[in-house]
Amino acid sequence: MSGFSTDETMTIAASRELAGARSCFVGIGLPSIAANLARALHAPGLVLVYESGTVGAKPTRLPLSIGDGELATTADFVISVPEIFNYWLQPGRIDVGMLGAAQIDRFANLNTTVIGSYERPSVRLPGAGGAPEIATACPRAIIVMRQSKRTFVDKLDFLTTIGFGDGNGARSRLGMPGFGPRVLISDLGIFRPDPETFEMTLTSLHSGATVADVRDATGWDLAVSKDLVETPEPTEEELLLLRRLHAASNTNAVN
Amino acid sequence: MSGFSTDETMTIAASRELAGARSCFVGIGLPSIAANLARALHAPGLVLVYESGTVGAKPTRLPLSIGDGELATTADFVISVPEIFNYWLQPGRIDVGMLGAAQIDRFANLNTTVIGSYERPSVRLPGAGGAPEIATACPRAIIVMRQSKRTFVDKLDFLTTIGFGDGNGARSRLGMPGFGPRVLISDLGIFRPDPETFEMTLTSLHSGATVADVRDATGWDLAVSKDLVETPEPTEEELLLLRRLHAASNTNAVN
Amino acid sequence: MAEFLSLKSAVETHVHDGDVVALEGFTHLIPFAAGHEIIRQRRRNLTLVRLTPDLICDQLIGAGCATKMIFSWGGNPGVGSLHRFRDAVEHGWPHALELDEHTHAGLTNRFVAAASGLPFAVLRAYAGTDTSQHSSTVARVTCPFTGEDLAAVAALRPDVTIIHAQQADRAGNVRLWGITGVQKESVLAASRSIVTVEEIVDGFDDDRNAMILPSWVVSAIAHVPGGCHPSYAAGYSDRDNDYYEAWDDLSRERDVFEDWLEHHVYENGSVR
Amino acid sequence: MAEFLSLKSAVETHVHDGDVVALEGFTHLIPFAAGHEIIRQRRRNLTLVRLTPDLICDQLIGAGCATKMIFSWGGNPGVGSLHRFRDAVEHGWPHALELDEHTHAGLTNRFVAAASGLPFAVLRAYAGTDTSQHSSTVARVTCPFTGEDLAAVAALRPDVTIIHAQQADRAGNVRLWGITGVQKESVLAASRSIVTVEEIVDGFDDDRNAMILPSWVVSAIAHVPGGCHPSYAAGYSDRDNDYYEAWDDLSRERDVFEDWLEHHVYENGSVR
């Protein structure tokens, strides 16, 4: 199949990362699309958990919000918000957390709070939501976000969610049980933490992108894996199912 | 009506103390009988709360256990045990707690744990159950128990549940929000805390009992109110309804 | 015991200038009609409390009712920004908005602590983040058994909590189902509570595990069918996603918003 | 994912000598059949955990399976004493029983802490009582906001929790209703779990607020109709109050109890 967008490549790459996962804590937008695509493609038993308290949701169209009726009526069960955070997320019962952000740094720390100063922000973003605890508690986290020098920054304007803090050992010093972000997927490539430094390192290039493109869209001095590979192109089946998901939705809004 | 037992006088006196209460946290045995009698007599809207999580139970017969099916099927709602203790009892939402015990001291502290030493008890009793938190959290507590030198003791073998600790000010020093035991009802009389010392003081004698009888059945130097009155005798209606409750039960066991 | 009141009387009686007002409902059962009534009664200096401020807080902020907000995620779900919220924070319009912001788990546990009659709750959160630096209601505690360092959040006790539910019975008991969010905790945490309901019924279905709030923990009940629109009430209505998407344009410019406010809130006794 | 096993296999696989074994169910849904299977398999040195030990722990203690018990109220509800429990504590028969005893609220919150992945829980309890002097799992904490002194209880993580439920579906999800006690918390607190069920069904009724334990938090499911007798399963059976009253005599004397054990547990694959 010839034509596909960089967003499609990104979403499909994210859905592939869910292979083998039993359950996924899902935010709205790209994470929800990727998780639902994984269910359609290769993980039909993947348990989708939304922070509204719906566990095992099987939406037939992409929900606009994390509390859509569609999620509740297709769920295995629905529980209260205190229960979802205290009994299910916090103890690490949900394998994978899928996150996005407005800014990320080299250690996969995230900002979803403000651009500019906290007291007088140039852009007030939504804030923390469930992300900090998802990144704390899930045995692994997947981050999906479009890449540019404005989003991949040398220093976050605000540290909302810890990825690897200041690098190796930071998570255990902070008492965070899960491994942290195992993978960061952008519209240009795939990044994984260096096993020594825990800096997010380019390990795979999406088709059409070059290392120079990625460097140009990264606000820090980019580390590139010596085993850099090319991301397998989306297959026809992947594209077909992704587009079918979008078509079945009442919206294409992605935030 | 001529004949009635001291147990009947005690149970009926306890039920009268529930006048005006909105809700009552009920243990099995005498407290359950008194609370159900109050519902039948003068407090039809009294919300009975059992620690099994049944709120607003309206049993038609006396339950044998606090988790009888009768309690669940007649309840306004049924919640989990963590919720009953954390959301309903602890914040003081239940007006009155009804308690019994194996031993009580002059400050209405209770023992339901052991007779003898803790390590080598002569009688191992059931233990704390819900009593300590009922006595801590309920705005007022009512204690109902048969009286003798073995049960009304100078010194408890084990302090399971705090009434007034070592007297005036003890509850606030221990951070206990509710007032504590407003009344103690035995088969001989009624005792209320002295407003200064918080020692349980004989304020009412059941018919047929004398102050000497009460002294003989009390293990400490009994304080008697200068305004000592006689407990009104059970009315025909009270006796009738109490006996009807017992007859409707599949057991008369009282523990 | 809950009193049956008109929405107007319920807000007049229980929502005062300067109050801490929680409006809960997680996407589902958001008490929009009550929010609009607060706007119509021109309450001022409110501290709004909501995990997800959603359009309801955007409207209250834009109408000038609030000077502080306690929240954990302030966006238009699946659509984008809350423009009135952003305008208040970024430009102080109609006036400045003080923030006490948390994570979802943190704010949830602030309600849980208050509902439990405790001064604080413990959770694994906040360590190393800037969020904890900007809140006086986050601290650290040490486990007395393991020595572990954990987050503590202060109990949050609203003056009044407002929710929308599917049903009340004639005795004033409230029943809700589906996504129930932190409604129970936020009502039990508050000094007073108002519940708007879709329907008043003679008795509830025999579903003993549904969420019930008994009459004796509710201050006022108002019968307001559709009172959660554009949110939804499972069994009664669907979420009006178009409204959420249209809000992006209605709220972006101050004059368009003020026009909406005039025609859809002030001029109307009720808004659909 | 839950594995469907016979009760015998489930106990063989998941209950080992020396384990901390919680058997939950508050009056309702007590897993008696599983308790009897543990007796038949002659497990030893168990630490039993139950808010209300009830007859099931009395039987396990009398049969010599337990050397420790963590509990909060050990009586025969509405009847009197647990004689086998008392004989173990008072006379060390069949051997001594170490106790870690709590209040209901305290032990409940030990399960809640473990189910929440926290090392401890906070509550208003234990101050000034002798109970706290005899337990190493009770301590004090200070609120970092108000300075209040509160009780802390240590998280309790059983090696295995065993419960009885009304239904499992064929995918291994478990559904229970009525009085649900601390079953969810005790299962979520444990490393492993066994659920005996009244019935295996194709799918659950559409009651989204019922208590569900998904297959992926349950280790084994055994189909044991009546497996909670003489307790009861709402919708399936009534509590056998006569049995509870008869137990007073059956358990009072060692030889009568041993005779009961021989004829009603060891000789039978199942007990009714």
Tab-separated table of C-alpha atoms in Angstrom, chain D residues 60-269:
chain	number	residue	atom	x	y	z
D	60	LEU	CA	-9.206	-26.145	60.849
D	61	ILE	CA	-7.741	-25.371	64.286
D	62	GLY	CA	-9.250	-28.482	65.855
D	63	ALA	CA	-7.914	-30.593	62.983
D	64	GLY	CA	-4.404	-29.325	63.694
D	65	CYS	CA	-3.857	-27.362	60.472
D	66	ALA	CA	-3.060	-23.987	62.038
D	67	THR	CA	-0.352	-22.619	64.320
D	68	LYS	CA	-1.297	-18.966	64.031
D	69	MET	CA	-4.451	-16.966	63.444
D	70	ILE	CA	-4.971	-13.351	62.421
D	71	PHE	CA	-8.545	-12.336	63.215
D	72	SER	CA	-10.859	-9.773	64.776
D	73	TRP	CA	-13.848	-11.611	66.292
D	74	GLY	CA	-13.732	-15.312	67.131
D	75	GLY	CA	-17.147	-16.517	68.210
D	76	ASN	CA	-19.991	-18.701	66.970
D	77	PRO	CA	-22.321	-15.899	65.809
D	78	GLY	CA	-25.455	-15.738	67.937
D	79	VAL	CA	-24.582	-19.020	69.646
D	80	GLY	CA	-21.488	-18.608	71.790
D	81	SER	CA	-17.896	-19.748	71.849
D	82	LEU	CA	-15.715	-21.417	69.272
D	83	HIS	CA	-14.693	-24.329	71.461
D	84	ARG	CA	-11.834	-25.643	69.314
D	85	PHE	CA	-10.361	-22.133	69.106
D	86	ARG	CA	-10.687	-21.753	72.878
D	87	ASP	CA	-9.175	-25.180	73.521
D	88	ALA	CA	-6.156	-24.256	71.398
D	89	VAL	CA	-5.667	-20.885	73.120
D	90	GLU	CA	-6.547	-21.995	76.658
D	91	HIS	CA	-4.958	-25.466	76.647
D	92	GLY	CA	-2.750	-25.681	73.589
D	93	TRP	CA	-4.773	-28.522	72.016
D	94	PRO	CA	-4.022	-29.911	69.507
D	95	HIS	CA	-1.213	-27.399	69.754
D	96	ALA	CA	-0.621	-23.799	70.672
D	97	LEU	CA	-2.113	-21.069	68.503
D	98	GLU	CA	-0.289	-17.780	68.106
D	99	LEU	CA	-2.672	-14.847	67.721
D	100	ASP	CA	-2.450	-11.511	65.951
D	101	GLU	CA	-5.770	-9.924	66.754
D	102	HIS	CA	-7.284	-6.715	65.532
D	103	THR	CA	-10.530	-4.832	65.437
D	104	HIS	CA	-12.769	-5.441	62.409
D	105	ALA	CA	-11.866	-2.025	61.045
D	106	GLY	CA	-8.168	-2.640	61.611
D	107	LEU	CA	-8.012	-6.047	59.944
D	108	THR	CA	-10.239	-4.817	57.112
D	109	ASN	CA	-7.843	-1.975	56.477
D	110	ARG	CA	-4.868	-4.349	56.494
D	111	PHE	CA	-6.492	-6.047	53.488
D	112	VAL	CA	-7.334	-2.667	51.937
D	113	ALA	CA	-3.707	-1.523	52.211
D	114	ALA	CA	-2.416	-4.696	50.561
D	115	ALA	CA	-5.074	-4.568	47.838
D	116	SER	CA	-3.991	-0.970	47.191
D	117	GLY	CA	-0.304	-1.790	46.923
D	118	LEU	CA	0.469	0.272	50.017
D	119	PRO	CA	2.520	-0.831	53.040
D	120	PHE	CA	-0.006	0.481	55.553
D	121	ALA	CA	-3.414	2.051	56.091
D	122	VAL	CA	-4.564	4.802	58.425
D	123	LEU	CA	-7.630	4.728	60.662
D	124	ARG	CA	-9.065	6.060	63.906
D	125	ALA	CA	-8.587	3.097	66.215
D	126	TYR	CA	-6.587	1.267	68.862
D	127	ALA	CA	-5.636	4.349	70.916
D	128	GLY	CA	-5.332	3.441	74.580
D	129	THR	CA	-6.402	-0.208	74.170
D	130	ASP	CA	-4.552	-3.349	75.202
D	131	THR	CA	-5.178	-4.832	71.747
D	132	SER	CA	-2.528	-2.584	70.226
D	133	GLN	CA	-0.021	-3.703	72.894
D	134	HIS	CA	-0.185	-7.297	71.691
D	135	SER	CA	0.174	-6.748	67.960
D	136	SER	CA	3.290	-5.843	66.002
D	137	THR	CA	1.115	-4.830	63.054
D	138	VAL	CA	-0.362	-1.752	64.735
D	139	ALA	CA	1.523	1.536	65.054
D	140	ARG	CA	0.850	5.267	65.172
D	141	VAL	CA	1.262	7.929	62.496
D	142	THR	CA	1.009	11.690	62.656
D	143	CYS	CA	-1.031	13.596	60.079
D	144	PRO	CA	1.422	15.865	58.216
D	145	PHE	CA	-1.298	18.512	57.820
D	146	THR	CA	-3.079	18.632	61.190
D	147	GLY	CA	-0.624	16.937	63.554
D	148	GLU	CA	-3.336	14.467	64.612
D	149	ASP	CA	-2.198	11.128	65.965
D	150	LEU	CA	-3.823	8.181	64.167
D	151	ALA	CA	-3.516	4.418	64.001
D	152	ALA	CA	-1.573	2.686	61.241
D	153	VAL	CA	-2.009	-0.988	60.401
D	154	ALA	CA	0.434	-2.990	58.312
D	155	ALA	CA	-0.662	-4.330	54.932
D	156	LEU	CA	-1.590	-8.009	55.083
D	157	ARG	CA	-0.646	-10.053	52.029
D	158	PRO	CA	-1.845	-13.662	52.281
D	159	ASP	CA	-0.065	-16.304	50.259
D	160	VAL	CA	-3.489	-17.456	49.173
D	161	THR	CA	-7.032	-16.201	49.692
D	162	ILE	CA	-9.965	-18.564	49.332
D	163	ILE	CA	-13.534	-17.368	48.830
D	164	HIS	CA	-16.857	-18.796	47.686
D	165	ALA	CA	-18.946	-16.950	45.079
D	166	GLN	CA	-22.244	-17.437	43.347
D	167	GLN	CA	-21.024	-17.615	39.748
D	168	ALA	CA	-18.101	-17.908	37.381
D	169	ASP	CA	-18.409	-17.529	33.650
D	170	ARG	CA	-16.578	-19.844	31.260
D	171	ALA	CA	-13.771	-17.328	30.840
D	172	GLY	CA	-13.093	-17.560	34.562
D	173	ASN	CA	-14.540	-14.260	35.688
D	174	VAL	CA	-16.221	-14.411	39.091
D	175	ARG	CA	-19.409	-12.651	40.155
D	176	LEU	CA	-20.830	-12.299	43.642
D	177	TRP	CA	-23.579	-10.273	45.232
D	178	GLY	CA	-25.382	-9.677	48.499
D	179	ILE	CA	-23.138	-9.298	51.531
D	180	THR	CA	-19.691	-9.135	49.944
D	181	GLY	CA	-17.625	-8.469	53.060
D	182	VAL	CA	-13.916	-8.053	52.351
D	183	GLN	CA	-13.798	-10.650	49.603
D	184	LYS	CA	-12.560	-8.359	46.860
D	185	GLU	CA	-9.885	-6.828	49.056
D	186	SER	CA	-8.710	-10.176	50.418
D	187	VAL	CA	-8.364	-11.626	46.908
D	188	LEU	CA	-6.581	-8.539	45.576
D	189	ALA	CA	-4.304	-8.573	48.649
D	190	ALA	CA	-3.131	-12.158	48.097
D	191	SER	CA	-0.416	-13.701	45.927
D	192	ARG	CA	-2.789	-16.452	44.805
D	193	SER	CA	-6.510	-17.073	45.062
D	194	ILE	CA	-8.995	-19.921	44.876
D	195	VAL	CA	-12.693	-19.302	44.270
D	196	THR	CA	-15.289	-22.032	44.733
D	197	VAL	CA	-18.555	-21.261	42.949
D	198	GLU	CA	-22.175	-22.352	43.072
D	199	GLU	CA	-22.599	-22.299	39.328
D	200	ILE	CA	-20.702	-21.882	36.094
D	201	VAL	CA	-22.681	-19.775	33.653
D	202	ASP	CA	-22.356	-18.799	30.016
D	203	GLY	CA	-22.547	-15.106	30.838
D	204	PHE	CA	-23.485	-12.789	33.649
D	205	ASP	CA	-26.707	-10.859	34.043
D	206	ASP	CA	-26.381	-7.282	32.929
D	207	ASP	CA	-25.779	-5.794	36.355
D	208	ARG	CA	-22.721	-3.626	35.896
D	209	ASN	CA	-22.458	-2.653	39.528
D	210	ALA	CA	-22.256	-6.225	40.876
D	211	MET	CA	-18.919	-7.291	42.298
D	212	ILE	CA	-16.779	-8.878	39.624
D	213	LEU	CA	-13.347	-10.396	40.049
D	214	PRO	CA	-11.848	-10.758	36.579
D	215	SER	CA	-10.196	-13.984	35.566
D	216	TRP	CA	-6.764	-12.345	35.583
D	217	VAL	CA	-6.764	-11.782	39.357
D	218	VAL	CA	-7.962	-15.305	40.224
D	219	SER	CA	-5.639	-18.335	40.246
D	220	ALA	CA	-8.121	-21.209	40.353
D	221	ILE	CA	-11.865	-21.767	40.182
D	222	ALA	CA	-13.546	-24.932	41.440
D	223	HIS	CA	-17.190	-25.723	40.810
D	224	VAL	CA	-18.512	-26.685	44.259
D	225	PRO	CA	-22.284	-26.236	44.551
D	226	GLY	CA	-23.202	-25.818	48.211
D	227	GLY	CA	-19.525	-25.244	48.988
D	228	CYS	CA	-20.370	-22.611	51.584
D	229	HIS	CA	-22.721	-24.747	53.689
D	230	PRO	CA	-23.620	-24.164	56.601
D	231	SER	CA	-23.105	-20.556	55.516
D	232	TYR	CA	-25.261	-19.502	52.577
D	233	ALA	CA	-25.143	-18.147	49.053
D	234	ALA	CA	-27.793	-15.501	48.364
D	235	GLY	CA	-29.923	-16.696	45.465
D	236	TYR	CA	-28.860	-20.323	45.995
D	237	SER	CA	-29.255	-21.352	49.631
D	238	ASP	CA	-30.219	-20.254	53.142
D	239	ARG	CA	-27.996	-20.146	56.188
D	240	ASP	CA	-28.231	-23.382	58.156
D	241	ASN	CA	-28.727	-21.838	61.583
D	242	ASP	CA	-29.436	-25.265	63.101
D	243	TYR	CA	-25.975	-26.400	62.095
D	244	TYR	CA	-24.442	-23.357	63.820
D	245	GLU	CA	-26.404	-24.168	66.973
D	246	ALA	CA	-25.566	-27.869	66.790
D	247	TRP	CA	-21.873	-27.037	66.425
D	248	ASP	CA	-21.854	-25.892	70.047
D	249	ASP	CA	-22.283	-29.506	71.135
D	250	LEU	CA	-20.316	-31.119	68.329
D	251	SER	CA	-17.255	-29.028	69.112
D	252	ARG	CA	-17.312	-28.781	72.900
D	253	GLU	CA	-15.545	-32.074	73.657
D	254	ARG	CA	-12.399	-33.207	71.890
D	255	ASP	CA	-13.589	-36.770	71.275
D	256	VAL	CA	-16.967	-35.716	69.884
D	257	PHE	CA	-15.201	-33.261	67.593
D	258	GLU	CA	-12.701	-35.903	66.456
D	259	ASP	CA	-15.525	-38.271	65.716
D	260	TRP	CA	-17.227	-35.570	63.651
D	261	LEU	CA	-13.967	-34.891	61.836
D	262	GLU	CA	-13.506	-38.581	61.038
D	263	HIS	CA	-16.993	-39.174	59.728
D	264	HIS	CA	-17.805	-35.839	58.156
D	265	VAL	CA	-14.495	-34.699	56.726
D	266	TYR	CA	-11.898	-37.450	56.379
D	267	GLU	CA	-14.273	-40.178	55.220
D	268	ASN	CA	-16.147	-37.928	52.814
D	269	GLY	CA	-15.063	-36.263	49.675
